[in-house]
Short mmCIF file of C-alpha atoms and ligand atoms in Angstrom, two decimals:
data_model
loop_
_atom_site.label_atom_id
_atom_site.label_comp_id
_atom_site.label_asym_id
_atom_site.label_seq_id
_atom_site.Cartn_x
_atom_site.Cartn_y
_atom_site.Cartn_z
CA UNK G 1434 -16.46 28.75 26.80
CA UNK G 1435 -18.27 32.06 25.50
CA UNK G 1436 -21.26 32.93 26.29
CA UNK G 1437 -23.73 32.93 23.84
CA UNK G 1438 -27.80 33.62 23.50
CA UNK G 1439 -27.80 30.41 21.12
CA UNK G 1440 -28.89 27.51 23.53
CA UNK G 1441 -25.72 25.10 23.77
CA UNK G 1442 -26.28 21.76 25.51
CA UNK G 1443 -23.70 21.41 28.52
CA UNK G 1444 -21.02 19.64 27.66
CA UNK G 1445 -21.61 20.14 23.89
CA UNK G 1446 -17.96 20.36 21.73
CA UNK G 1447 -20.37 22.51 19.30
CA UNK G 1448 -20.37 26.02 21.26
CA UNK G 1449 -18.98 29.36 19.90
CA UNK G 1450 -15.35 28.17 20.41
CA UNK G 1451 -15.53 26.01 17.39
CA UNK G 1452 -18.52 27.18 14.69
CA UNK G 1453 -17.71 24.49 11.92
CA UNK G 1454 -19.47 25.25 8.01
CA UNK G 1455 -21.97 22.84 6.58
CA UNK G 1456 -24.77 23.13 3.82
CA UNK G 1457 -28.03 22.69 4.47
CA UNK G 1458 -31.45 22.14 3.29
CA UNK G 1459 -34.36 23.43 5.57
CA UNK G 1460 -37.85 21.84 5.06
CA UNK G 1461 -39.04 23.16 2.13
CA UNK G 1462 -36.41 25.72 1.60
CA UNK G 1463 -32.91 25.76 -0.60
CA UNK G 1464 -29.84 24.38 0.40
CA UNK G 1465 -27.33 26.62 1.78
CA UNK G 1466 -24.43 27.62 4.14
CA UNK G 1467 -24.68 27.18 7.61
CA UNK G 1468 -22.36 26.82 10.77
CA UNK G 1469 -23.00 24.58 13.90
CA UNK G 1470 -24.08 25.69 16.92
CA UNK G 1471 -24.86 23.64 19.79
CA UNK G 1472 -27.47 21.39 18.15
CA UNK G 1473 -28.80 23.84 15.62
CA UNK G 1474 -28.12 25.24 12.88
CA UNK G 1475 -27.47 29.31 12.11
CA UNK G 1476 -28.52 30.04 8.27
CA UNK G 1477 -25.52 32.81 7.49
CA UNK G 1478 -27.05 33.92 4.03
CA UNK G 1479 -29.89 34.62 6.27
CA UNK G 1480 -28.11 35.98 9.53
CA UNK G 1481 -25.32 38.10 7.52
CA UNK G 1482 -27.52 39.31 4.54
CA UNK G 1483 -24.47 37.76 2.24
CA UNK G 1484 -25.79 36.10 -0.77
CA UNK G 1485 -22.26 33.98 -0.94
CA UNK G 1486 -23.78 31.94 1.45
CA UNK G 1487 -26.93 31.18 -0.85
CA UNK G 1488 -25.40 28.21 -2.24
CA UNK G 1489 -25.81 24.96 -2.52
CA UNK G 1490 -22.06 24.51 -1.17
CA UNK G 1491 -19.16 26.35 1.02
CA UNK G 1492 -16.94 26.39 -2.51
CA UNK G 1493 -17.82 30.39 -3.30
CA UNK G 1494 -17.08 31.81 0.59
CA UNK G 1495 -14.04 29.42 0.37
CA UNK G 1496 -13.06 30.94 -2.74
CA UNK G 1497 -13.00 34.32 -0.86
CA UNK G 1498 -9.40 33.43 0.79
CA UNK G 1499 -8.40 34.02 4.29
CA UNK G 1500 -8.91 37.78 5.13
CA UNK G 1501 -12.54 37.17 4.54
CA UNK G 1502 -12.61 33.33 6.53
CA UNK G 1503 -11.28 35.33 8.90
CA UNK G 1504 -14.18 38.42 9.10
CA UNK G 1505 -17.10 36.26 8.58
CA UNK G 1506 -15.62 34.04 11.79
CA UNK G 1507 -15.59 36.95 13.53
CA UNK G 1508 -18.81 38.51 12.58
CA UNK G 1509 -20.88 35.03 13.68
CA UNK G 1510 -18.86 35.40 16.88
CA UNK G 1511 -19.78 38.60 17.58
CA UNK G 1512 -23.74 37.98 16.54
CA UNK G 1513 -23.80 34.90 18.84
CA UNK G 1514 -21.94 36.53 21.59
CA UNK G 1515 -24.15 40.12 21.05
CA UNK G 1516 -27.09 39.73 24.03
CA UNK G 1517 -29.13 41.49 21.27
CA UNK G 1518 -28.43 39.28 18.85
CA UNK G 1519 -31.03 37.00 19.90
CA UNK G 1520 -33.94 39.45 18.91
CA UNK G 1521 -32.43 39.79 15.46
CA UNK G 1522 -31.06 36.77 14.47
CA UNK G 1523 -32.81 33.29 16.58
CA UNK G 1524 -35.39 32.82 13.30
CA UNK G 1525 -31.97 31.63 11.48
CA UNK G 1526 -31.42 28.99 13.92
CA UNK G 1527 -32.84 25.86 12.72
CA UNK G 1528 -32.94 22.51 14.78
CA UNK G 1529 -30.46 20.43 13.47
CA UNK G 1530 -33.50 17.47 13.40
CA UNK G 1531 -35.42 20.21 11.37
CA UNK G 1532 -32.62 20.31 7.96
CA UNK G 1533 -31.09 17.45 5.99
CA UNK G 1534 -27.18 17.90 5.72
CA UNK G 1535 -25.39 17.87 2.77
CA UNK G 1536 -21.94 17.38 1.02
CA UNK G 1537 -20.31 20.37 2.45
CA UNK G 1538 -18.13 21.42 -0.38
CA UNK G 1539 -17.82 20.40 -4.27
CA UNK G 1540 -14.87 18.43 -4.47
CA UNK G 1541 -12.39 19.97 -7.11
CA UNK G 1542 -9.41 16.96 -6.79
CA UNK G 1543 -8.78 14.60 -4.31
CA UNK G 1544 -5.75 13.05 -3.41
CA UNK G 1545 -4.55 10.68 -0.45
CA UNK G 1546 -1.50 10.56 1.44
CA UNK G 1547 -0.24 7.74 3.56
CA UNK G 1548 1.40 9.71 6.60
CA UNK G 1549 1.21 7.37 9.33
CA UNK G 1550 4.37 5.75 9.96
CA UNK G 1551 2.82 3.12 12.14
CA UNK G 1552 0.24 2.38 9.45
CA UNK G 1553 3.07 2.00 6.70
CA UNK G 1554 4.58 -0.25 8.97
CA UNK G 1555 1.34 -2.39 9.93
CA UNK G 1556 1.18 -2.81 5.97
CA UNK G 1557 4.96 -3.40 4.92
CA UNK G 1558 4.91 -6.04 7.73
CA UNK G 1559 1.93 -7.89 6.14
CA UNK G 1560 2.41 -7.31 2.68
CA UNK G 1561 6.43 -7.68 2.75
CA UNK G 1562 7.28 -10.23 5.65
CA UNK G 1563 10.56 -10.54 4.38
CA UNK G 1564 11.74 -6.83 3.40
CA UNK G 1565 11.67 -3.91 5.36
CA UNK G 1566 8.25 -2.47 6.13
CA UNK G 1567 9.50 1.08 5.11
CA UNK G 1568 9.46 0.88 1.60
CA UNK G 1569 13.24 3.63 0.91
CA UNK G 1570 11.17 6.43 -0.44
CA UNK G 1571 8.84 7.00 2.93
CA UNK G 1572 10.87 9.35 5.19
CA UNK G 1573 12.22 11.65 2.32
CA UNK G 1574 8.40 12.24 0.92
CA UNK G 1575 4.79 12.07 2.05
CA UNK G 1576 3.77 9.12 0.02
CA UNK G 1577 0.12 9.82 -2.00
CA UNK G 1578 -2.04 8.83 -4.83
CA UNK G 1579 -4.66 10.56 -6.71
CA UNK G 1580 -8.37 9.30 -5.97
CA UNK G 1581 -11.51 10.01 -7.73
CA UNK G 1582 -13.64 13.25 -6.47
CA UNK G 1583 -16.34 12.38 -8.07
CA UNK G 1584 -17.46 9.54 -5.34
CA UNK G 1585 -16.84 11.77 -2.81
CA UNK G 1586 -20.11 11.07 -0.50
CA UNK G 1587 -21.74 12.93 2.62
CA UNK G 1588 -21.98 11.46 5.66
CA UNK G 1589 -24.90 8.89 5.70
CA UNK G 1590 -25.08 7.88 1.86
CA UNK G 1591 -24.80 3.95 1.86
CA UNK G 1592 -21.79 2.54 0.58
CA UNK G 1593 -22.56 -0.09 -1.69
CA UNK G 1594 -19.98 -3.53 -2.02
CA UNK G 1595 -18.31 -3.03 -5.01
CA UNK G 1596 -17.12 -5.93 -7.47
CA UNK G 1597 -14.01 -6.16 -8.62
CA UNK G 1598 -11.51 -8.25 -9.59
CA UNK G 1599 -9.24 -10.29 -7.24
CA UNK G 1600 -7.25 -13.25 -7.42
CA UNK G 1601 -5.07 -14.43 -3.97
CA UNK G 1602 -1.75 -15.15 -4.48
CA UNK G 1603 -2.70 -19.21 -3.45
CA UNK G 1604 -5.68 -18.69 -6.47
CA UNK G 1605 -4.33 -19.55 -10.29
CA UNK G 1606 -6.64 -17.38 -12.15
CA UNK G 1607 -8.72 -14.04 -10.63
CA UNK G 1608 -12.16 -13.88 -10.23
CA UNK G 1609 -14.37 -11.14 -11.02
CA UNK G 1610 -17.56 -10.46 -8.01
CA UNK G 1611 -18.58 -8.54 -5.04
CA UNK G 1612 -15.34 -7.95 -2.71
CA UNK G 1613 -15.00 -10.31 0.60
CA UNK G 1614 -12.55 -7.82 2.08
CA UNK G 1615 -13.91 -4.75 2.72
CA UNK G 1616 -12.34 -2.47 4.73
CA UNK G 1617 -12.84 1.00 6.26
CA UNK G 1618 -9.86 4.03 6.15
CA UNK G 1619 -10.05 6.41 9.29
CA UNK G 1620 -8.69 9.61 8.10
CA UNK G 1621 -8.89 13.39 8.20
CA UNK G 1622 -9.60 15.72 4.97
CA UNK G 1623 -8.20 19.30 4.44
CA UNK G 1624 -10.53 21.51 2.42
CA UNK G 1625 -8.57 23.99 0.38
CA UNK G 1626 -10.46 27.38 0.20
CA UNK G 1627 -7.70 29.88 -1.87
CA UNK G 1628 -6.69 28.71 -4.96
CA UNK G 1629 -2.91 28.79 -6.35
CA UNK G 1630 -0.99 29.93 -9.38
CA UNK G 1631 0.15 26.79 -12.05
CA UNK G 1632 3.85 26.65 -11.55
CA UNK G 1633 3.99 28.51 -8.33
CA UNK G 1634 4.91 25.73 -5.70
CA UNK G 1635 3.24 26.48 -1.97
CA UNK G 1636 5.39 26.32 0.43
CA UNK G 1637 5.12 24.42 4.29
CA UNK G 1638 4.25 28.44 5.71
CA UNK G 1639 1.12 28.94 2.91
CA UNK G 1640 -0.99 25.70 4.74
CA UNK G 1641 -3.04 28.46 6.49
CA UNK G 1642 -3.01 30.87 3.43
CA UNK G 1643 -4.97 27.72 1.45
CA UNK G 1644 -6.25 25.43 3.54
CA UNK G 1645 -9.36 26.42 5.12
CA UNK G 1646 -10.01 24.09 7.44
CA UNK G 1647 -10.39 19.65 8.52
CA UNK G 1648 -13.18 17.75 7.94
CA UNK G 1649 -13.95 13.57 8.80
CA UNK G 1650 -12.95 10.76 5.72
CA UNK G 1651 -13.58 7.91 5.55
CA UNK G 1652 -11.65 6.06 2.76
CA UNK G 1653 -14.03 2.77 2.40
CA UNK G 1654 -10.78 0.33 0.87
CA UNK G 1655 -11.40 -3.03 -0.89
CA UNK G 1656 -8.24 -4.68 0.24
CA UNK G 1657 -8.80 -7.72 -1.96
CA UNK G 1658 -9.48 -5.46 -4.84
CA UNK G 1659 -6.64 -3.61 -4.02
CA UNK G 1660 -4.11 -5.95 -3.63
CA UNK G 1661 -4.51 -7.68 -7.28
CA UNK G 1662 -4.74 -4.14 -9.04
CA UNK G 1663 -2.19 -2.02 -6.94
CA UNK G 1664 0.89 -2.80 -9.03
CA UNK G 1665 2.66 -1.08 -10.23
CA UNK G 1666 0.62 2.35 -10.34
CA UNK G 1667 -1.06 2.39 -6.95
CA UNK G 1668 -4.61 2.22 -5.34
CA UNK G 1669 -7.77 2.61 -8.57
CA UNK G 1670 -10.72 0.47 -7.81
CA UNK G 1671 -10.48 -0.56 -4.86
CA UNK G 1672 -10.51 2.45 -3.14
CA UNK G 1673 -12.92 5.05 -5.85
CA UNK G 1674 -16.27 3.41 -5.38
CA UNK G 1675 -16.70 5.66 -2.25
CA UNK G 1676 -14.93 7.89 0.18
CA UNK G 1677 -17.38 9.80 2.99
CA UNK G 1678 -16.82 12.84 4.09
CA UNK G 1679 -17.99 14.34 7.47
CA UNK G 1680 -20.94 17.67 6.74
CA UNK G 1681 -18.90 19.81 9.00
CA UNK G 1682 -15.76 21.43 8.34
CA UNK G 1683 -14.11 23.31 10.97
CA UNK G 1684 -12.23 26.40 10.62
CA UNK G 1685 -8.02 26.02 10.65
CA UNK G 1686 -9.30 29.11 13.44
CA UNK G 1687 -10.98 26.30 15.81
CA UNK G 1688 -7.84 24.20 15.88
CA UNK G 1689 -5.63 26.80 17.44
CA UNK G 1690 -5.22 24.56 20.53
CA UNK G 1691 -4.99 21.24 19.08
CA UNK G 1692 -1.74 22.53 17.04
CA UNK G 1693 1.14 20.67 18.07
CA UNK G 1694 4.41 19.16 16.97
CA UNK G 1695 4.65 16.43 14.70
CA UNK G 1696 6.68 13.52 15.93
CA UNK G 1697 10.73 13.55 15.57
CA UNK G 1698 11.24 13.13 11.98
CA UNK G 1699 14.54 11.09 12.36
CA UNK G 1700 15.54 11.61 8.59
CA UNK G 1701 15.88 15.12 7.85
CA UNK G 1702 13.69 16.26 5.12
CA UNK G 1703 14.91 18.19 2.01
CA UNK G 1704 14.69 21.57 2.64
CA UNK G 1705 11.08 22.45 0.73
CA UNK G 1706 9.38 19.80 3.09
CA UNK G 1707 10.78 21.91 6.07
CA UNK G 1708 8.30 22.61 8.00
CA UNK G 1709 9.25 25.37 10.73
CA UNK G 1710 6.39 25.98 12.51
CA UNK G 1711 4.43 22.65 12.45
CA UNK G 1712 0.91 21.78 11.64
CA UNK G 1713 0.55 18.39 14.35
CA UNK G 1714 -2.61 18.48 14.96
CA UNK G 1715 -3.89 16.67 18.76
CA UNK G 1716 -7.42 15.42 17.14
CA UNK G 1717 -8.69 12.24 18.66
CA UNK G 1718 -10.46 9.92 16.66
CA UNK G 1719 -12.98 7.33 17.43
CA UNK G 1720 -14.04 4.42 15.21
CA UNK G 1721 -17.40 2.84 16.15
CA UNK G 1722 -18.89 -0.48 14.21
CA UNK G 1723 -22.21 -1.09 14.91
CA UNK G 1724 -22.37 1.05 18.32
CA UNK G 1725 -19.26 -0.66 19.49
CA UNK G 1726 -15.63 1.31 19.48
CA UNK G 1727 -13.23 -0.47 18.06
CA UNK G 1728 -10.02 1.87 17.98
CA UNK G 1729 -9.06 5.42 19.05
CA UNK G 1730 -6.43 6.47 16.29
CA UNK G 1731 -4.63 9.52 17.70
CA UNK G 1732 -3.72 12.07 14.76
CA UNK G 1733 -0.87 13.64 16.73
CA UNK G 1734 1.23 10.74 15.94
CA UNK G 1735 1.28 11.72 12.21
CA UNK G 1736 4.90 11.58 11.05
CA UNK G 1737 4.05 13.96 7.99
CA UNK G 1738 2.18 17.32 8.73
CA UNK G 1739 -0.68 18.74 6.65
CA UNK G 1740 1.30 21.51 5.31
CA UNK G 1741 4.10 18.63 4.20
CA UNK G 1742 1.48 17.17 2.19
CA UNK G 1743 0.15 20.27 0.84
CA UNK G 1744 4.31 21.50 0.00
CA UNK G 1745 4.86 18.25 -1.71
CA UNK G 1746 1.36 18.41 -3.51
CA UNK G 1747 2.36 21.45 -5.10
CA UNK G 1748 5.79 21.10 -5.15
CA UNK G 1749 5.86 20.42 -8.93
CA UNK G 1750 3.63 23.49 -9.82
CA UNK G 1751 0.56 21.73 -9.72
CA UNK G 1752 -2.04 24.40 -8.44
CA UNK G 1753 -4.34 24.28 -5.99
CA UNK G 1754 -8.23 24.91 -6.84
CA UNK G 1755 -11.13 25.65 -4.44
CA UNK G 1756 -12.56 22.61 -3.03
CA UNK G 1757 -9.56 20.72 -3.79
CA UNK G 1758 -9.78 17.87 -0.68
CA UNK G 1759 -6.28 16.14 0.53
CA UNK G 1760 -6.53 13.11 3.18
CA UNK G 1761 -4.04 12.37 5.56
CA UNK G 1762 -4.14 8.29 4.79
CA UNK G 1763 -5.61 6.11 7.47
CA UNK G 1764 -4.18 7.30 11.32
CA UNK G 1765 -2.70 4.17 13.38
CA UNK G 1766 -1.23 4.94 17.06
CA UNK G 1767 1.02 2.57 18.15
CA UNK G 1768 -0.93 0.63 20.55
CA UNK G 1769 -3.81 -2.07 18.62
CA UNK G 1770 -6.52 -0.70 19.77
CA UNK G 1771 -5.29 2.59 17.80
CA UNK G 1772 -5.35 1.24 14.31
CA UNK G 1773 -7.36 2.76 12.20
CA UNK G 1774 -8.35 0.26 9.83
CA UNK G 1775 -9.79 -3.55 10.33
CA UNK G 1776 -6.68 -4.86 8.25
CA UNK G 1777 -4.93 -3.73 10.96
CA UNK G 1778 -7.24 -4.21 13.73
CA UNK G 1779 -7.31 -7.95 12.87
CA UNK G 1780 -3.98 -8.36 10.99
CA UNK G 1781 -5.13 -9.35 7.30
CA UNK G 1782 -7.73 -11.38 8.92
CA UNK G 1783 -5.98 -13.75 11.06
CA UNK G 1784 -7.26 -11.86 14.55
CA UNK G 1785 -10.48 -11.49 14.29
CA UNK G 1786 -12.20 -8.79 16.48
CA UNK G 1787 -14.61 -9.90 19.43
CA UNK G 1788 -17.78 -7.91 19.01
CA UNK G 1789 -20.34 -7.34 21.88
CA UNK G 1790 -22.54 -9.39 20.75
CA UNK G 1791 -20.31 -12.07 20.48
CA UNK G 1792 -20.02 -12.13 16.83
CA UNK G 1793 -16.59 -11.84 15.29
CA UNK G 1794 -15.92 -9.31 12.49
CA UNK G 1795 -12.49 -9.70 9.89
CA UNK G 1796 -13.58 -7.31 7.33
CA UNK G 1797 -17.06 -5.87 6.43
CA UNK G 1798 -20.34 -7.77 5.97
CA UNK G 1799 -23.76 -6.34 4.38
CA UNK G 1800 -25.44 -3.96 7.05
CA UNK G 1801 -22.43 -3.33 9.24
CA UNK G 1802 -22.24 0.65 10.19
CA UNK G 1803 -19.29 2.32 10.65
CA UNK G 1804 -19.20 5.54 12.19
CA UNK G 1805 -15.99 7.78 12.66
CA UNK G 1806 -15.81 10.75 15.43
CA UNK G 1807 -13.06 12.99 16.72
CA UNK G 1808 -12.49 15.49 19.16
CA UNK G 1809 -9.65 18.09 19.47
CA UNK G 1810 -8.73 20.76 22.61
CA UNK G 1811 -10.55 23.95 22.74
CA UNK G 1812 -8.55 27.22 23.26
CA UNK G 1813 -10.26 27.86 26.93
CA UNK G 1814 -10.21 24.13 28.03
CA UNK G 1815 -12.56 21.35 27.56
CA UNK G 1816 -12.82 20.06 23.38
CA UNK G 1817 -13.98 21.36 20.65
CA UNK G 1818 -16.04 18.14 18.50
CA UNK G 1819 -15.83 17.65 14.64
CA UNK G 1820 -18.66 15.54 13.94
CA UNK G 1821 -19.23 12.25 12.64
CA UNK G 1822 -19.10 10.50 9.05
CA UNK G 1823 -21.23 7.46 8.67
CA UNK G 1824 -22.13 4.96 6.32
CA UNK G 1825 -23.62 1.43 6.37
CA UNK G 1826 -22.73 -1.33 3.82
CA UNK G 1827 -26.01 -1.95 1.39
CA UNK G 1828 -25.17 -5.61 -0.70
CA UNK G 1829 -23.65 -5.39 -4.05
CA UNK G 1830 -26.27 -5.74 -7.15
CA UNK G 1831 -23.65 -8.04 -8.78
MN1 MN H 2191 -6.62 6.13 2.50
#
């Protein structure tokens, strides 16, 4: 790891290796942009004198495209690495216990793919015993649905129950109430920085012109909802009540070591979902409820790559705008204790997990906390950390 004057904790995944963006607020001060180091804080607009970073999110500097990502990474580098720098620059560090984070980025559209093939297949099995668990169109696209940007959430902001309406397939009429199967999505988010032209399709090779970098989501999923509503148009209320998002983004710079291939794709796609240098990314998740860990999805079994979802996003000639936010769709391994979603984890219910405390859990109840981590390899050795997203389930009002 390089050196820096900053004080890093041994063993920390935040040193100058990985520098992820955040906003913040200081005590009594005006949120703005910040990146991570160690367990503080370094206020840019302060320690670059740039008044893009005097906002109350990372949308304007991502706006700037990736020449400038690119200098500003490098500046912060070279002012944490600068033995000097320390003079000049350590009243911009703040404690990290001294600021309160925020949302990281305004959220332009969302959207959520569903690359996992061992996830599609966890879900196919349950949901259609007696068909195939692929459903025909899986391997020629990366399946997705549009979700609602506006409940976007940071890390921390309670997710309340939602009602909805339900009905089991053994029920005659649906009910309408607070859902009894709620469920948590692990996932990772891709912040788009550079916007695109309308009818100008971007290509596998423009992921790293666009995409600015990966941040934590969790896509909270009431399954109950869910199942009643899905047909035939796909996921609505039972997944736009909440999704949380993770306060740090790192840098598509940072992730230089954890790029990788992307499993054998045994159906060859069509040739504008060709991806010829891959995006896998080797990002290990963790998914923690109530201080326990339940499941460690590994991302590098993806079957579809980021910049597969991003060609097949635009492949129409949709364009891409700043803060635009795409989701991977909940990461499942192929071992159990990889799946990264309590349908899974306790197969629709019938498996119930074993918690410490010698409760068992199905789906969520009223104060459970779910917290979702992940690590990926740093370019000298040792990893690089991306954070947590949290959230704790507050009762519904209905
Ligand atoms: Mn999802």
């Amino acid at each position: 790891m390089t050196t820096t004057w900053a004080p890093v904790p041994a063993g920390s995944g935040f040193g100058v290796d990985n520098l992820p963006y955040g906003v913040f607020t200081p005590a009594g001060g005006d949120p703005r942009v910040g990146v991570r180091i160690g367990d503080h804080v370094l206020d840019l607009a302060a320690a670059l004198n740039d008044p893009v970073f005097s906002a109350d999110s990372l949308n304007p500097f991502l706006a700037l495209g990736p020449a400038a990502w690119r200098g500003v990474r490098a500046e912060i580098v070279a002012l944490l690495t600068d033995p000097a720098g320390e003079a000049a620059h350590a009243a911009a560090l703040h404690p990290l216990a001294d600021v309160a984070l925020r949302l990281p980025f305004e959220v332009a559209d969302y959207v959520d793919f569903y690359a996992s093939e061992q996830h599609a297949t966890n879900l196919g099995r349950m949901f259609r015993p007696d068909a195939a668990a692929l459903l025909p169109n899986w391997k020629h696209l990366p399946v997705g649905y549009h979700g609602r940007a506006g409940t976007v959430v940071s890390s921390g902001t309670p997710v309340v129950r939602p009602a909805g309406q339900r009905k089991a397939p053994s029920d005659e009429a649906p009910v309408f109430g607070p859902s009894v199967r709620l469920d948590i999505e692990a996932e990772l988010g891709f912040v788009v920085g550079a916007p695109s032209e309308a009818g100008k399709p971007v290509g596998t090779g423009g992921f790293a012109e666009h995409v600015f970098g990966v941040c934590l989501v969790n896509d909270w999923s009431a399954r109950d909802i869910q199942a009643w509503e899905y047909v035939p148009l796909g996921p609505f209320l039972g997944k736009s009540f909440a999704t949380s998002v993770s306060p740090w983004v790192v840098p598509l710079e940072a992730l230089g070591a954890a790029r990788t291939a992307t499993p054998a794709q045994d159906l060859a796609p069509l040739p504008h979902l060709v991806d010829e240098e891959p995006w896998g990314l080797d990002i290990a998740l963790e998914v923690e409820l109530n201080g326990q860990i339940v499941s460690r999805p590994p991302y590098g079994q993806m079957y579809w790559s980021p910049a597969q979802m991003l060609a097949h996003m635009t492949s129409n000639g949709a364009r891409l705008r700043t803060g635009d936010l795409f989701a991977s769709g909940t990461i499942s391994g192929p071992e159990r204790d990889q799946r990264g979603s309590f349908i899974e984890l306790t197969w629709n219910g019938a498996e119930p997990l074993r918690l410490a405390d010698g409760t068992e859990r199905t789906f969520l109840e009223d104060g459970d906390t779910v917290t979702l981590r992940a690590t990926a390899p740093a370019p000298g050795g040792g990893r690089i950390d991306l954070g947590e997203v949290t959230g704790r389930i507050a009762p519904s009002p209905a």
